[in-house]
Tab-separated table of C-alpha atoms and ligand atoms in Angstrom:
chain	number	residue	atom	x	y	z
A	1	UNK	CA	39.632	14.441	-77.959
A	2	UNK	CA	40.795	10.931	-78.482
A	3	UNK	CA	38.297	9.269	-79.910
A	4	UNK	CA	38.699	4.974	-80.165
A	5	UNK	CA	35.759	3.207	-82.279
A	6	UNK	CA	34.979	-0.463	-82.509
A	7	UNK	CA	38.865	-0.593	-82.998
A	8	UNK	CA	39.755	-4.772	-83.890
A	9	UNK	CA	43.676	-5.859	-83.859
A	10	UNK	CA	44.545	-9.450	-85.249
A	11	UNK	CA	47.984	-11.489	-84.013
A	12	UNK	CA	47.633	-13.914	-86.852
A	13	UNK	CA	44.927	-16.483	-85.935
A	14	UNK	CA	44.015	-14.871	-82.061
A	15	UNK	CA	41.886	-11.644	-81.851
A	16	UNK	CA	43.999	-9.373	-78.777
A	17	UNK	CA	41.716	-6.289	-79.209
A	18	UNK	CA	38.190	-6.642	-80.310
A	19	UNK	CA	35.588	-4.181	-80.822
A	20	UNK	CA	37.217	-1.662	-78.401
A	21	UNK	CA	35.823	1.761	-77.779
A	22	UNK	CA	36.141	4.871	-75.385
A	23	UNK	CA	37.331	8.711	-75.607
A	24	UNK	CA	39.688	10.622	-73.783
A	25	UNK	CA	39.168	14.602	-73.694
A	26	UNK	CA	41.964	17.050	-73.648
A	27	UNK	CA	43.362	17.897	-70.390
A	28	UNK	CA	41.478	14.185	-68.813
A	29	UNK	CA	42.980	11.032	-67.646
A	30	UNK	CA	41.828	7.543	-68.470
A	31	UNK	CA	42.740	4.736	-67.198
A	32	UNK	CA	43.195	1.145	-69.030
A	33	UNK	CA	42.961	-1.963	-66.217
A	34	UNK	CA	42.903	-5.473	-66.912
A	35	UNK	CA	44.833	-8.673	-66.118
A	36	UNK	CA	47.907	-9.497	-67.992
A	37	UNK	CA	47.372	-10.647	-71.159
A	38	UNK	CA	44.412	-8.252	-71.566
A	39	UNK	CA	45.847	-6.706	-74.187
A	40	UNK	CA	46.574	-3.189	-72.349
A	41	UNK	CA	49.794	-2.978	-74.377
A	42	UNK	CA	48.745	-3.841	-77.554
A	43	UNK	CA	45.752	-0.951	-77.386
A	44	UNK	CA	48.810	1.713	-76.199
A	45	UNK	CA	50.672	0.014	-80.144
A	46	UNK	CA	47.496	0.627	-81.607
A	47	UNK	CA	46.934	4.226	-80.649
A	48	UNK	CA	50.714	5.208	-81.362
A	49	UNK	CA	50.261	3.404	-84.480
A	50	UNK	CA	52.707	0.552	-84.190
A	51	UNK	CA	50.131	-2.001	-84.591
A	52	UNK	CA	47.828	-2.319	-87.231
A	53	UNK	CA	43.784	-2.241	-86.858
A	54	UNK	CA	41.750	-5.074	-88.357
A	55	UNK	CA	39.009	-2.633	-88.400
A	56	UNK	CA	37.752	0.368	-86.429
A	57	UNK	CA	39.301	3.955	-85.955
A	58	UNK	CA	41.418	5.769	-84.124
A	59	UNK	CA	41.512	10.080	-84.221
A	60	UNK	CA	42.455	12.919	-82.041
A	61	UNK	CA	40.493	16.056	-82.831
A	62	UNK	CA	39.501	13.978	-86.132
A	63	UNK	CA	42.433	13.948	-87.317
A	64	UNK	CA	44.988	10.883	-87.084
A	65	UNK	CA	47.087	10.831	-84.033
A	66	UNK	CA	49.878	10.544	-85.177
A	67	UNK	CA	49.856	14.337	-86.083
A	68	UNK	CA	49.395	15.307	-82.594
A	69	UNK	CA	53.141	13.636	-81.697
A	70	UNK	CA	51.511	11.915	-79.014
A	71	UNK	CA	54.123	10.632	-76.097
A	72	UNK	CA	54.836	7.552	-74.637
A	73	UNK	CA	56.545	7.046	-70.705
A	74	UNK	CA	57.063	2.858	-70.433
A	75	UNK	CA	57.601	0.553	-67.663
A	76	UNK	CA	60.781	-0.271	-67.693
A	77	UNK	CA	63.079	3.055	-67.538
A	78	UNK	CA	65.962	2.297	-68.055
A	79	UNK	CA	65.839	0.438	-70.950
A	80	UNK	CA	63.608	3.147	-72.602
A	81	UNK	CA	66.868	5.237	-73.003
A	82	UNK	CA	70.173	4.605	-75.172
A	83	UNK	CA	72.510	3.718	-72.737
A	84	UNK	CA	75.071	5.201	-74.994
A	85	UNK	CA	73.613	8.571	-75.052
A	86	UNK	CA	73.725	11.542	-72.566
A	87	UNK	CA	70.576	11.665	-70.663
A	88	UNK	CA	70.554	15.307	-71.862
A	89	UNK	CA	70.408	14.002	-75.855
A	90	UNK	CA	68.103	11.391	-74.929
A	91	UNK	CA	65.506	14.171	-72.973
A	92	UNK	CA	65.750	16.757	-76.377
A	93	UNK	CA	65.469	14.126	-78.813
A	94	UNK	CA	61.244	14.683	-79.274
A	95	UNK	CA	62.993	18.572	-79.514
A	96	UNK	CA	64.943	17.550	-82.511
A	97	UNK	CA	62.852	15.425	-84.192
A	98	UNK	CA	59.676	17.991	-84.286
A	99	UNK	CA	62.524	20.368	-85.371
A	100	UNK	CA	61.501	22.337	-82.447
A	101	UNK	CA	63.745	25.147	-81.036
A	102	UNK	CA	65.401	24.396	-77.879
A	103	UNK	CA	63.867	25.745	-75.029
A	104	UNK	CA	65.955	25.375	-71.827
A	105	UNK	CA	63.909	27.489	-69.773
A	106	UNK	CA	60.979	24.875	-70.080
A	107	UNK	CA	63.777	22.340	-69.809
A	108	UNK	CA	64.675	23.451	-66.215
A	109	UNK	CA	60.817	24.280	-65.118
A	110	UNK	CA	59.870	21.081	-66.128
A	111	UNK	CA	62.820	19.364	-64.374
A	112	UNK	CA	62.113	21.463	-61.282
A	113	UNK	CA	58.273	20.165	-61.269
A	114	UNK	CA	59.499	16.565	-61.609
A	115	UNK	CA	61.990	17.288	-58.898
A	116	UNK	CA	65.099	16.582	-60.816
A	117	UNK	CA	68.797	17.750	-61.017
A	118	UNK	CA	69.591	19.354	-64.345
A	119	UNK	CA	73.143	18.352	-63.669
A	120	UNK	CA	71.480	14.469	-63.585
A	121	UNK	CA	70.879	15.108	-67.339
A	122	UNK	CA	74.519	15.025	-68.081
A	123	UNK	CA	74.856	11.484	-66.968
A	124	UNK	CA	74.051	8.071	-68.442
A	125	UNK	CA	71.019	5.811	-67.947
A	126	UNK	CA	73.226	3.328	-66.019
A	127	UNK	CA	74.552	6.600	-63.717
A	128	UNK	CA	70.880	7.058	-62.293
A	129	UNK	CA	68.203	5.330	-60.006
A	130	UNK	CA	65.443	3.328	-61.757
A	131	UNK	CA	63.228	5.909	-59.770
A	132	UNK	CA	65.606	9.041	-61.074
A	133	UNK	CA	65.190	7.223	-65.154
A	134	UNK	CA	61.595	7.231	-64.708
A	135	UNK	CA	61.142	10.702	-63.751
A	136	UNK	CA	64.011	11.603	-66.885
A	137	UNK	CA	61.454	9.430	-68.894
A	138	UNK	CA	58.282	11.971	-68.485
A	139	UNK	CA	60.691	14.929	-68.814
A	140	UNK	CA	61.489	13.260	-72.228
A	141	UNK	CA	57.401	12.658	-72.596
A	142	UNK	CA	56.534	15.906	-71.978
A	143	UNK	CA	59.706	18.178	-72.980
A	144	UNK	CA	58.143	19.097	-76.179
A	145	UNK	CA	54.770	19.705	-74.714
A	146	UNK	CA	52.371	16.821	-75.984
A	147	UNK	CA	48.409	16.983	-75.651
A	148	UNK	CA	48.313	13.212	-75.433
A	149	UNK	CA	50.074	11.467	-73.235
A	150	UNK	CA	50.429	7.428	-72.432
A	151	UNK	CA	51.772	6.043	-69.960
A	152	UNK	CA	52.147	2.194	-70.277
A	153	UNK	CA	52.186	1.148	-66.271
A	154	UNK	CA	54.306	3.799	-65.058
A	155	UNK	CA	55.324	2.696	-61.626
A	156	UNK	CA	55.722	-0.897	-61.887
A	157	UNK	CA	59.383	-0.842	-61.360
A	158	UNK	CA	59.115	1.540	-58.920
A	159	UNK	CA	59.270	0.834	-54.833
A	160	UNK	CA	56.029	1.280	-53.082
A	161	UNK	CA	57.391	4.917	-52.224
A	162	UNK	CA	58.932	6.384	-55.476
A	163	UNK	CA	55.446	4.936	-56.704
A	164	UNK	CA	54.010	7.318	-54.686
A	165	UNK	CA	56.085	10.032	-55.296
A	166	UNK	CA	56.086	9.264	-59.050
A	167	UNK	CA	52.084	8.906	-59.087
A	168	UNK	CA	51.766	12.355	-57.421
A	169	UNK	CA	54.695	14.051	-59.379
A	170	UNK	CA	52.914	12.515	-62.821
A	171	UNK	CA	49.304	13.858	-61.076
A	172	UNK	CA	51.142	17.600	-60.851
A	173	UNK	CA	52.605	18.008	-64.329
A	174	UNK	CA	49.345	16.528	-65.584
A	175	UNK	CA	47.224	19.952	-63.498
A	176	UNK	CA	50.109	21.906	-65.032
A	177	UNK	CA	50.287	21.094	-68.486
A	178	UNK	CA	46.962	20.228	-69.124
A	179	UNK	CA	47.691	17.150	-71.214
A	180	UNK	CA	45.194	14.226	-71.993
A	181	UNK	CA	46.828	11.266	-70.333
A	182	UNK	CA	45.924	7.276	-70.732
A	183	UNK	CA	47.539	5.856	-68.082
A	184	UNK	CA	47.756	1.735	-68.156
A	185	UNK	CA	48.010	0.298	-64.812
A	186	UNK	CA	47.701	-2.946	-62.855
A	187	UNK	CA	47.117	-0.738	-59.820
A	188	UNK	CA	43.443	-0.041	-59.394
A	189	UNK	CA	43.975	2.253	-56.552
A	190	UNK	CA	46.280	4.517	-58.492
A	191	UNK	CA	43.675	4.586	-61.223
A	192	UNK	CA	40.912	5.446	-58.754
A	193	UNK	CA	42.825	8.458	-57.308
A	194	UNK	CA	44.280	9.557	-60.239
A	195	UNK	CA	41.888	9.016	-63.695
A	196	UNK	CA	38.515	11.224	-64.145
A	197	UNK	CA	37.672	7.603	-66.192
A	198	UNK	CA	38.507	3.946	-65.721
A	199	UNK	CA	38.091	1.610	-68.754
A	200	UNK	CA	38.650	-2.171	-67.736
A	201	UNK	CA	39.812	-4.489	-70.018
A	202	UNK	CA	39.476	-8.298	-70.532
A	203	UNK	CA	40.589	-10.702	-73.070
A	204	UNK	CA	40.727	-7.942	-75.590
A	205	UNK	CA	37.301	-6.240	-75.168
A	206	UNK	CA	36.242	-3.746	-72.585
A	207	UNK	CA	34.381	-5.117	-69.771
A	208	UNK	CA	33.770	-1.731	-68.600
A	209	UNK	CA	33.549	1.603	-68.981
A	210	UNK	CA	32.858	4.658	-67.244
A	211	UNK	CA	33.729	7.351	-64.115
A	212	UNK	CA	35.901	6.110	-61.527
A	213	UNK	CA	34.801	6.759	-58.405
A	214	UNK	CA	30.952	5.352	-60.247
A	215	UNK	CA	33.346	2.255	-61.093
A	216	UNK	CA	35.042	2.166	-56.875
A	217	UNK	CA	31.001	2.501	-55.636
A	218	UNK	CA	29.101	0.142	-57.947
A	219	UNK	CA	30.941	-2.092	-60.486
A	220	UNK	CA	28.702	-2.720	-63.217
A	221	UNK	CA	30.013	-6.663	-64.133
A	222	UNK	CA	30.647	-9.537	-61.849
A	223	UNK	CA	34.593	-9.043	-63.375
A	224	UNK	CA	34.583	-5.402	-62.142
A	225	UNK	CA	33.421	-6.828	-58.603
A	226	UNK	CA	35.998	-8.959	-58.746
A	227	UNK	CA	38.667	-6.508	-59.537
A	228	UNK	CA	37.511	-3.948	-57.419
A	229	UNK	CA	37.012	-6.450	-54.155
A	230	UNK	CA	40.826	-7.912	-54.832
A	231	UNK	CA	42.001	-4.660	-54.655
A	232	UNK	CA	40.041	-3.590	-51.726
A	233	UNK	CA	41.294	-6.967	-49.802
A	234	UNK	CA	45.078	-5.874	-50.942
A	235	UNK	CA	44.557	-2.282	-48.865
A	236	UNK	CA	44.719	-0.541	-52.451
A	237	UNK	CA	42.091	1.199	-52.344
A	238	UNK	CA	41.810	2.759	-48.991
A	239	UNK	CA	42.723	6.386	-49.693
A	240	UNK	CA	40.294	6.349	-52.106
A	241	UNK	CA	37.417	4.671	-50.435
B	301	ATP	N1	53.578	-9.697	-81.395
B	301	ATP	C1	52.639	-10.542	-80.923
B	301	ATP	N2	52.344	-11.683	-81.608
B	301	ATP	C2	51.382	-12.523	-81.150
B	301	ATP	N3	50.666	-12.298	-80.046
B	301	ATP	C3	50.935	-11.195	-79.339
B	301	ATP	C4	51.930	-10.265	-79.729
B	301	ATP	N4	51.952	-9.256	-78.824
B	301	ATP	C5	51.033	-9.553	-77.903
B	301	ATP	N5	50.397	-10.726	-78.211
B	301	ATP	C6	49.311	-11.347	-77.456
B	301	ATP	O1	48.276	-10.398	-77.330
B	301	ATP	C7	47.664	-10.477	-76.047
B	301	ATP	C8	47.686	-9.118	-75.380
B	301	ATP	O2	49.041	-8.765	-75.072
B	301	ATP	P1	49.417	-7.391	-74.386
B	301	ATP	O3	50.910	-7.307	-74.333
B	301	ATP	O4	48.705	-6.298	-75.085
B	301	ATP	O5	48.822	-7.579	-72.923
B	301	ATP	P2	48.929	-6.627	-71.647
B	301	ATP	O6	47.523	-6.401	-71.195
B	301	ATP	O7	49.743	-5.434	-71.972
B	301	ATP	O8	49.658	-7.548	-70.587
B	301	ATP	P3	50.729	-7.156	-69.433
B	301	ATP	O9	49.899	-6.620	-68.302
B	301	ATP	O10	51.352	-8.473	-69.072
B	301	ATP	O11	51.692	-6.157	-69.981
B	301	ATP	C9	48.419	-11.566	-75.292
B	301	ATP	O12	47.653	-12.757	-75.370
B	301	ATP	C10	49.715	-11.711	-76.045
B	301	ATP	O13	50.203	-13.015	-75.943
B	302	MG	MG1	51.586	-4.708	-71.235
């Protein structure tokens, strides 16, 4: 289990995380919703590591994450690959870096569940669709079979339908691998359908906390109303509803 407590991150003088806590059990999804600025990214830093805690802790299974080689799928696809490398190198470089023996057989399952062309792999980041790169991306994220998983707003530079075909592709390798999966999102109808768990974040502390579909029925803040009723009046959440 991931386990966040009372974690506080500093940016000089301004406080962007404070007092943060919530857990994420193996083989669940959690999702992280706030407004920009909310500090989303910065929690994502803080998990992986990059960013330094004030105070609190961060574990999985008690021990530190890192351990776990936890992966990370971004927003912008393209730009989360070399452009000077194959797409093939780019995909087995968690592989090589765990010193893990190559396992192409996993290589094309995974690429068949994701619904991608190995013979895509052999091209450049620049040779693909932002929709095909962001699909590459969580074959990179999962190719050496991670139990954590985060996804730092997945579709956002996706069309409205390779969001949906993304969002139900990620929902399918998530019921097949069995990974934990924090999933940050703008989108609270994607969180609805897809997280067990919603976590919403303002200015740096978490305005609330708990199961989705409790979260869709009955907000528990008048910031949660608000969230939830501007997504309602945006048609987001209907299939949930
Ligand atoms: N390196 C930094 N130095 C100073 N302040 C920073 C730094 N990185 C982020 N911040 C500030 O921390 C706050 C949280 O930023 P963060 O990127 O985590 O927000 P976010 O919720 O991911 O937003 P978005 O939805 O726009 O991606 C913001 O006020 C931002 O200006
Ligand atoms: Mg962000």
């Amino acid at each position: 289990m991931l386990r966040v407590e009372n974690i506080s991150v500093r940016c000089g003088v301004a406080t962007t995380l404070q007092d943060v806590s919530f857990s994420l059990g193996s083989g669940r999804a959690l999702a992280v919703v706030g407004e920009s600025g909310a500090g989303k990214s910065t929690l994502i830093g803080a998990i992986l590591g990059l960013v330094p805690c004030a105070s609190g802790q961060i574990s999985w299974h008690g021990a530190p994450v890192c351990q776990c080689h936890p992966a990370l799928v971004m927003q912008e696809p393209r730009a989360a690959f070399n452009p000077r490398l194959s797409l093939r190198r780019s995909v087995m470089e968690p592989v090589v870096a765990q010193k893990m023996q190559p396992d192409l057989n996993r290589l094309d399952q995974l690429c068949q569940g994701l619904e991608l062309d190995t013979g895509l792999l052999d091209r450049h980041p620049s040779e693909v669709s932002i929709g095909q790169a962001q699909r590459v991306g969580i074959l990179r994220a999962l190719i050496a079979a991670p139990p954590l998983v985060l996804f730092d707003e997945p579709l956002s530079a996706l069309d409205a339908v390779t969001q949906k075909h993304t969002a139900r592709l990620i929902a399918q390798m998530q019921m097949q691998e069995g990974f934990a999966a924090l999933i940050v999102t703008h989108d609270l109808g994607y969180a609805a359908a897809f997280a067990d768990d919603i976590a919403v974040l303002r200015a740096g502390q978490v305005a609330e906390y708990g199961a989705a579909h409790a979260f869709v029925a009955a907000p528990q803040t008048a910031y949660g109303r608000k969230l939830r009723d501007a997504a309602f009046a945006l048609g987001a959440l209907e299939h949930v509803a």
